[in-house]
Short mmCIF file of C-alpha atoms in Angstrom, two decimals:
data_model
loop_
_atom_site.label_atom_id
_atom_site.label_comp_id
_atom_site.label_asym_id
_atom_site.label_seq_id
_atom_site.Cartn_x
_atom_site.Cartn_y
_atom_site.Cartn_z
CA MET A 1 94.32 105.45 72.88
CA ARG A 2 91.03 103.74 72.05
CA ARG A 3 92.76 100.88 70.22
CA VAL A 4 95.15 100.33 73.12
CA LEU A 5 92.20 100.36 75.54
CA VAL A 6 90.50 97.65 73.45
CA LEU A 7 93.72 95.62 73.43
CA THR A 8 94.26 96.03 77.18
CA GLY A 9 90.66 95.06 77.78
CA SER A 10 91.05 91.94 75.63
CA ILE A 11 94.14 90.81 77.52
CA VAL A 12 92.76 91.35 81.00
CA PHE A 13 89.40 89.88 79.93
CA VAL A 14 90.81 86.48 78.99
CA ASP A 15 93.07 86.46 82.04
CA THR A 16 90.33 87.17 84.57
CA LEU A 17 87.95 84.81 82.77
CA PHE A 18 90.24 81.87 83.50
CA PHE A 19 90.93 83.12 87.02
CA ALA A 20 87.24 83.41 87.93
CA ALA A 21 86.13 80.19 86.24
CA LEU A 22 87.27 78.22 89.29
CA THR A 23 84.66 79.73 91.63
CA PRO A 24 81.61 77.58 90.74
CA LEU A 25 83.85 74.54 90.16
CA LEU A 26 85.41 74.68 93.62
CA PRO A 27 82.75 72.47 95.30
CA HIS A 28 83.26 69.93 92.47
CA TYR A 29 87.01 69.74 93.13
CA VAL A 30 86.42 69.56 96.89
CA ASP A 31 84.23 66.48 96.36
CA ARG A 32 86.39 64.92 93.64
CA PHE A 33 89.70 65.17 95.50
CA GLU A 34 88.25 65.14 99.06
CA LEU A 35 89.75 68.55 99.85
CA THR A 36 89.42 70.34 103.17
CA LYS A 37 88.69 74.08 103.25
CA ALA A 38 92.44 74.60 103.54
CA GLY A 39 93.00 72.42 100.45
CA ALA A 40 90.36 74.35 98.55
CA GLY A 41 92.02 77.56 99.70
CA LEU A 42 95.39 76.33 98.40
CA LEU A 43 93.91 75.58 94.97
CA ALA A 44 92.40 79.07 94.86
CA ALA A 45 95.62 80.64 96.19
CA CYS A 46 97.96 79.08 93.61
CA TYR A 47 96.96 81.66 91.01
CA PRO A 48 97.78 84.76 93.11
CA LEU A 49 100.94 83.03 94.38
CA GLY A 50 101.97 82.74 90.74
CA VAL A 51 101.20 86.44 90.24
CA LEU A 52 103.45 87.25 93.20
CA ALA A 53 106.26 85.12 91.78
CA GLY A 54 105.88 86.72 88.36
CA GLY A 55 105.65 90.35 89.50
CA ILE A 56 109.31 91.40 89.31
CA PRO A 57 110.18 89.12 86.36
CA GLY A 58 107.19 90.56 84.51
CA GLY A 59 108.49 94.08 85.07
CA ILE A 60 111.98 93.11 83.91
CA ALA A 61 110.57 91.40 80.81
CA ALA A 62 108.45 94.43 79.90
CA THR A 63 111.44 96.76 80.15
CA ARG A 64 113.93 94.51 78.32
CA TRP A 65 111.69 92.94 75.69
CA GLY A 66 109.02 95.65 75.46
CA VAL A 67 105.36 95.51 76.36
CA LYS A 68 104.24 93.82 73.13
CA PRO A 69 106.53 90.72 73.28
CA THR A 70 105.79 90.38 77.00
CA ALA A 71 102.05 90.43 76.36
CA LEU A 72 102.34 87.88 73.54
CA ALA A 73 104.41 85.48 75.64
CA ALA A 74 101.97 85.83 78.54
CA LEU A 75 98.92 85.10 76.38
CA CYS A 76 100.51 81.92 74.99
CA LEU A 77 101.38 80.74 78.50
CA ILE A 78 97.87 81.48 79.83
CA ALA A 79 96.32 79.47 76.99
CA GLY A 80 98.61 76.48 77.53
CA ALA A 81 98.25 76.40 81.31
CA SER A 82 94.48 76.73 81.08
CA ALA A 83 94.24 73.74 78.72
CA VAL A 84 96.37 71.71 81.14
CA PHE A 85 94.08 72.72 84.01
CA GLY A 86 91.03 71.68 82.04
CA PHE A 87 92.32 68.14 81.46
CA GLY A 88 94.25 67.71 84.74
CA ASP A 89 93.39 64.57 86.70
CA SER A 90 95.45 65.26 89.83
CA ILE A 91 95.16 68.01 92.41
CA TRP A 92 98.91 68.61 92.08
CA VAL A 93 98.56 69.12 88.33
CA LEU A 94 95.71 71.56 88.93
CA ASP A 95 97.71 73.46 91.55
CA ALA A 96 100.71 73.68 89.19
CA ALA A 97 98.56 74.83 86.28
CA ARG A 98 96.93 77.54 88.37
CA PHE A 99 100.34 78.71 89.59
CA THR A 100 101.59 78.91 85.99
CA GLN A 101 98.48 80.86 84.99
CA GLY A 102 99.27 83.29 87.78
CA VAL A 103 102.87 83.84 86.60
CA ALA A 104 101.58 84.50 83.08
CA SER A 105 98.91 86.82 84.50
CA ALA A 106 101.58 89.00 86.15
CA PHE A 107 103.37 89.36 82.80
CA ALA A 108 100.08 90.07 80.99
CA TRP A 109 98.80 92.72 83.41
CA THR A 110 102.18 94.46 83.66
CA ALA A 111 102.50 94.68 79.89
CA ALA A 112 98.87 95.61 79.19
CA LEU A 113 98.38 98.27 81.87
CA THR A 114 101.80 99.83 81.21
CA TRP A 115 100.89 100.00 77.53
CA LEU A 116 97.62 101.76 78.38
CA ILE A 117 98.98 104.17 80.99
CA ARG A 118 101.77 105.34 78.67
CA VAL A 119 99.28 106.49 76.02
CA ALA A 120 96.55 107.82 78.37
CA PRO A 121 96.34 111.53 79.35
CA ALA A 122 97.29 112.02 83.01
CA ALA A 123 94.00 113.82 83.75
CA ARG A 124 92.01 110.75 82.62
CA ARG A 125 94.17 108.06 84.20
CA GLY A 126 91.63 107.02 86.82
CA GLU A 127 88.94 106.76 84.16
CA VAL A 128 90.99 104.64 81.75
CA ILE A 129 92.23 102.38 84.54
CA GLY A 130 88.62 102.04 85.69
CA SER A 131 87.57 101.20 82.14
CA ALA A 132 90.24 98.51 81.89
CA LEU A 133 89.15 97.14 85.27
CA GLY A 134 85.56 97.16 84.05
CA VAL A 135 86.52 94.94 81.11
CA ALA A 136 88.58 92.73 83.43
CA ILE A 137 85.56 92.44 85.68
CA ALA A 138 83.51 91.44 82.64
CA GLY A 139 85.99 88.60 82.25
CA ALA A 140 85.41 87.77 85.89
CA LEU A 141 81.69 87.90 85.09
CA PHE A 142 81.99 85.36 82.29
CA GLY A 143 84.41 83.28 84.35
CA PRO A 144 81.79 81.82 86.69
CA ALA A 145 79.47 81.32 83.71
CA THR A 146 82.28 79.46 81.95
CA GLY A 147 82.89 77.38 85.05
CA ALA A 148 79.19 76.57 85.30
CA LEU A 149 79.16 75.58 81.60
CA ALA A 150 82.22 73.42 82.13
CA ALA A 151 80.50 71.62 85.00
CA VAL A 152 77.78 70.57 82.52
CA ALA A 153 79.60 70.22 79.18
CA GLY A 154 83.00 69.02 80.40
CA ILE A 155 85.81 70.97 81.99
CA GLY A 156 88.55 69.97 79.53
CA PRO A 157 86.77 70.80 76.25
CA VAL A 158 85.36 74.09 77.54
CA PHE A 159 88.69 75.31 78.90
CA ALA A 160 90.50 74.30 75.71
CA ALA A 161 87.91 76.08 73.56
CA VAL A 162 88.02 79.28 75.57
CA ALA A 163 91.84 79.28 75.40
CA GLY A 164 91.33 80.25 71.77
CA LEU A 165 90.41 83.74 73.02
CA CYS A 166 94.06 84.15 73.96
CA VAL A 167 94.98 83.65 70.31
CA VAL A 168 92.53 86.38 69.28
CA ALA A 169 94.02 88.78 71.83
CA ALA A 170 97.54 87.90 70.65
CA LEU A 171 96.62 88.70 67.04
CA LEU A 172 95.24 92.08 68.14
CA ALA A 173 98.46 92.77 70.07
CA LEU A 174 100.56 91.98 66.99
CA ARG A 175 98.69 94.67 65.01
CA THR A 176 98.94 97.38 67.68
CA PRO A 177 102.00 99.70 67.89
CA SER A 178 103.62 99.86 71.33
CA PRO A 179 105.37 102.92 72.83
CA ALA A 180 108.94 102.93 74.06
CA ALA A 181 109.76 103.45 77.73
CA GLU A 182 110.29 107.09 78.62
CA VAL A 183 113.01 106.39 81.18
CA GLU A 184 115.40 103.53 81.78
CA PRO A 185 113.88 101.73 84.78
CA SER A 186 115.70 99.37 87.12
CA PRO A 187 114.59 97.03 89.92
CA PRO A 188 116.37 99.03 92.69
CA ARG A 189 113.90 101.85 92.04
CA ILE A 190 111.25 99.69 93.71
CA GLY A 191 112.79 100.10 97.18
CA ARG A 192 112.64 103.88 96.92
CA MET A 193 109.07 103.71 95.66
CA LEU A 194 107.96 101.59 98.61
CA ARG A 195 109.31 104.17 101.05
CA ASP A 196 106.88 106.71 99.60
CA ARG A 197 103.93 106.92 102.00
CA ARG A 198 101.36 107.54 99.27
CA ILE A 199 102.57 104.66 97.14
CA ALA A 200 102.59 102.35 100.16
CA GLY A 201 99.09 103.48 101.11
CA GLY A 202 97.82 102.99 97.56
CA LEU A 203 99.29 99.49 97.47
CA TRP A 204 97.57 98.61 100.75
CA LEU A 205 94.28 99.78 99.21
CA VAL A 206 94.93 97.31 96.38
CA ALA A 207 95.88 94.48 98.75
CA LEU A 208 92.95 94.84 101.17
CA PRO A 209 90.18 94.23 98.58
CA ALA A 210 92.23 91.26 97.36
CA LEU A 211 92.19 89.87 100.92
CA LEU A 212 88.43 90.26 100.97
CA PHE A 213 87.95 88.72 97.52
CA GLY A 214 90.30 85.84 98.30
CA THR A 215 88.45 84.93 101.49
CA GLN A 216 84.97 85.16 100.01
CA SER A 217 85.98 83.28 96.83
CA VAL A 218 86.58 80.18 98.96
CA LEU A 219 84.08 80.44 101.80
CA VAL A 220 81.04 81.94 100.06
CA PRO A 221 80.77 79.33 97.23
CA LEU A 222 81.19 76.52 99.77
CA HIS A 223 78.54 78.11 102.02
CA LEU A 224 76.17 78.53 99.06
CA ASN A 225 76.73 74.89 98.16
CA GLU A 226 75.93 73.86 101.73
CA LEU A 227 72.68 75.82 101.42
CA GLY A 228 71.68 73.82 98.35
CA LEU A 229 73.01 75.78 95.35
CA GLY A 230 74.80 73.91 92.57
CA ALA A 231 77.58 75.07 90.25
CA ALA A 232 75.20 76.74 87.78
CA ALA A 233 73.38 78.69 90.50
CA ILE A 234 76.64 79.75 92.17
CA GLY A 235 77.92 80.85 88.77
CA ALA A 236 74.77 82.94 88.26
CA VAL A 237 75.30 84.70 91.59
CA TYR A 238 78.81 85.70 90.58
CA VAL A 239 77.71 86.74 87.09
CA VAL A 240 75.28 89.26 88.59
CA ALA A 241 77.76 90.48 91.19
CA THR A 242 80.67 90.95 88.83
CA GLY A 243 78.37 92.55 86.25
CA LEU A 244 77.47 95.28 88.72
CA GLU A 245 81.12 95.65 89.70
CA GLY A 246 82.11 96.01 86.05
CA LEU A 247 79.58 98.79 85.53
CA ALA A 248 80.76 100.60 88.65
CA ALA A 249 84.52 100.54 87.97
CA PRO A 250 84.68 103.15 85.15
CA LEU A 251 82.26 105.41 87.03
CA VAL A 252 84.35 105.23 90.20
CA GLY A 253 87.49 105.96 88.18
CA ARG A 254 85.83 109.02 86.63
CA ILE A 255 84.70 110.26 90.05
CA SER A 256 88.22 109.84 91.43
CA ASP A 257 89.60 111.96 88.55
CA ARG A 258 87.09 114.77 89.13
CA ARG A 259 86.30 114.69 92.86
CA GLY A 260 89.40 113.10 94.34
CA ARG A 261 90.22 109.57 95.38
CA ARG A 262 89.31 109.72 99.06
CA LEU A 263 85.50 109.71 98.70
CA PRO A 264 85.13 106.44 96.73
CA ILE A 265 87.78 104.78 98.89
CA LEU A 266 85.95 105.71 102.12
CA VAL A 267 82.62 104.49 100.73
CA ALA A 268 84.25 101.21 99.68
CA LEU A 269 85.79 100.67 103.13
CA VAL A 270 82.56 101.32 105.04
CA GLY A 271 80.53 99.03 102.79
CA SER A 272 83.23 96.33 102.85
CA ALA A 273 83.42 96.39 106.66
CA ALA A 274 79.66 96.00 107.07
CA LEU A 275 79.20 93.31 104.42
CA SER A 276 82.24 91.28 105.42
CA ALA A 277 80.89 91.07 108.96
CA ALA A 278 77.48 89.97 107.63
CA LEU A 279 78.57 87.25 105.15
CA PRO A 280 79.13 84.25 107.49
CA TRP A 281 75.80 84.38 109.33
CA PRO A 282 72.91 83.69 106.87
CA GLU A 283 71.34 80.24 107.04
CA SER A 284 69.25 80.81 103.93
CA ALA A 285 70.46 81.15 100.35
CA TRP A 286 67.85 83.87 99.82
CA VAL A 287 69.66 86.00 102.39
CA LEU A 288 73.24 85.08 101.51
CA VAL A 289 72.88 85.65 97.75
CA PRO A 290 72.07 89.41 97.90
CA LEU A 291 74.70 89.93 100.61
CA ALA A 292 77.32 88.20 98.44
CA VAL A 293 76.39 90.35 95.43
CA LEU A 294 76.65 93.59 97.41
CA ALA A 295 79.89 92.47 99.06
CA ILE A 296 81.59 91.81 95.72
CA LEU A 297 80.42 95.21 94.46
CA PHE A 298 81.80 97.15 97.45
CA PHE A 299 85.03 95.13 97.78
CA GLY A 300 86.24 96.34 94.38
CA LEU A 301 85.27 100.02 94.54
CA SER A 302 88.66 101.23 95.80
CA TRP A 303 90.77 99.54 93.13
CA ALA A 304 90.57 102.18 90.37
CA PRO A 305 91.37 105.19 92.63
CA ALA A 306 94.09 103.25 94.46
CA MET A 307 95.79 102.17 91.23
CA SER A 308 95.54 105.69 89.87
CA LEU A 309 97.17 107.00 93.06
CA VAL A 310 100.10 104.58 92.73
CA SER A 311 100.53 105.44 89.04
CA HIS A 312 100.54 109.22 89.60
CA GLN A 313 102.90 109.04 92.55
CA ALA A 314 105.30 106.74 90.72
CA GLU A 315 105.34 109.20 87.82
CA ARG A 316 106.10 112.08 90.21
CA ARG A 317 109.10 110.14 91.49
CA GLY A 318 110.39 109.60 87.94
CA ALA A 319 109.70 105.86 87.88
CA ASP A 320 108.56 104.08 84.76
CA GLN A 321 104.95 102.89 84.80
CA VAL A 322 106.18 99.30 84.38
CA TRP A 323 107.24 99.29 88.01
CA ALA A 324 104.06 100.97 89.22
CA VAL A 325 102.02 98.20 87.58
CA ALA A 326 104.43 95.51 88.83
CA LEU A 327 103.97 96.78 92.39
CA ILE A 328 100.19 96.80 91.95
CA ASN A 329 100.37 93.14 90.84
CA MET A 330 102.56 92.31 93.83
CA ALA A 331 100.15 94.03 96.20
CA TRP A 332 97.13 92.20 94.80
CA ALA A 333 98.78 88.78 94.74
CA PRO A 334 99.60 88.24 98.44
CA GLY A 335 96.25 89.73 99.40
CA GLN A 336 94.37 87.27 97.19
CA ALA A 337 96.59 84.35 98.23
CA VAL A 338 96.44 85.06 101.96
CA GLY A 339 92.70 85.63 101.72
CA ALA A 340 92.09 82.33 99.93
CA LEU A 341 94.60 80.17 101.79
CA GLY A 342 94.55 81.91 105.17
CA GLY A 343 90.80 82.51 105.15
CA GLY A 344 90.07 78.89 104.25
CA GLY A 345 92.59 77.56 106.78
CA LEU A 346 91.39 79.81 109.60
CA ALA A 347 87.77 78.91 108.89
CA ARG A 348 88.67 75.21 109.06
CA LEU A 349 90.36 75.65 112.45
CA THR A 350 87.66 77.91 113.89
CA SER A 351 84.57 79.04 111.99
CA ASP A 352 83.74 81.11 108.91
CA TRP A 353 82.89 84.15 111.00
CA VAL A 354 86.45 84.50 112.36
CA PRO A 355 88.21 85.52 109.10
CA PHE A 356 85.26 87.62 107.95
CA VAL A 357 84.93 89.56 111.19
CA ALA A 358 88.71 90.05 111.36
CA LEU A 359 88.66 91.52 107.84
CA SER A 360 85.78 93.77 108.81
CA GLY A 361 87.87 95.20 111.62
CA ILE A 362 90.81 95.75 109.25
CA CYS A 363 88.51 97.64 106.88
CA LEU A 364 87.36 99.90 109.71
CA ALA A 365 90.93 100.58 110.85
CA THR A 366 91.88 101.46 107.27
CA PHE A 367 88.84 103.74 107.00
CA PHE A 368 89.97 105.82 109.96
CA ALA A 369 93.55 105.91 108.67
CA VAL A 370 92.39 107.18 105.25
CA ARG A 371 90.03 109.67 106.84
CA ARG A 372 92.91 111.15 108.86
CA GLY A 373 94.86 111.72 105.68
#
């Protein structure tokens, strides 16, 4: 299992690195292409929209080709699309490259997490999912640092150089045996899974943090830039925040295995509600920076227990883990896309506080729903 965990970590690391590298570069693209907040939101949303488009095809590919060929194809596509993004000179090229990265990401996550869940003991599933998320978050940690480096050294060369990490992950995948599916899955199984109340609830607890992350990934960097922070400083803020999140994810997964999933989920919802409501108000970077760090930490706390819940319940219903992971991808994707595109668009029409306060209310409503059972 350890080797598969290393492989899964490598795949999700390079994927989230490219995903998160946009954050400190967003003000640069806003200035370069004269984007509105809605335009910036669209650029950020193209990646999760690609994940949504690739969710079901990624599941089908993993079941027909196997998890190893699916992972290899995804890594090659991520590398190519990232190089195109690095050298793109049109906003439409950048949007298309981010969308393609997102499709490849859906294939990569479906293959990698299915691979890991199939070899992990059921009693440790929350812990191993949390560990994989921790490594993914490390990729998200280095993403802003990579974006900040690209702002100084050149976006094209840096993105092309880092794409070489995909080749390293692909070589590791080639040398790792992959298990066969335990049952013959089929897409119609998804409809029955979605009618399961626990699976639906778990998927909502994946989608809600994505909504929060999507909104803050557009509005917070732009707000920090308005308060005088450049790409390097914004990147540093996200490095610290995602570093703390990466340390917390395996611990939260372990707690959910031993103490149950409800406690960490409730803590995440309370903290997310409070911090989301607080984010739009600071007029000083010294106030906004610590709030942004804490917000990112709390937003992601429910992911490991929620994903573990979906995985366990899918297994109880006799569904292959491929479709559990595909559904998790498809829950995350619209949340991230709506957060980035809808949050940016709503803020442009009204003010930053409107999407943040609305999300705070949704977190509170979800808290009371989870608390009732």
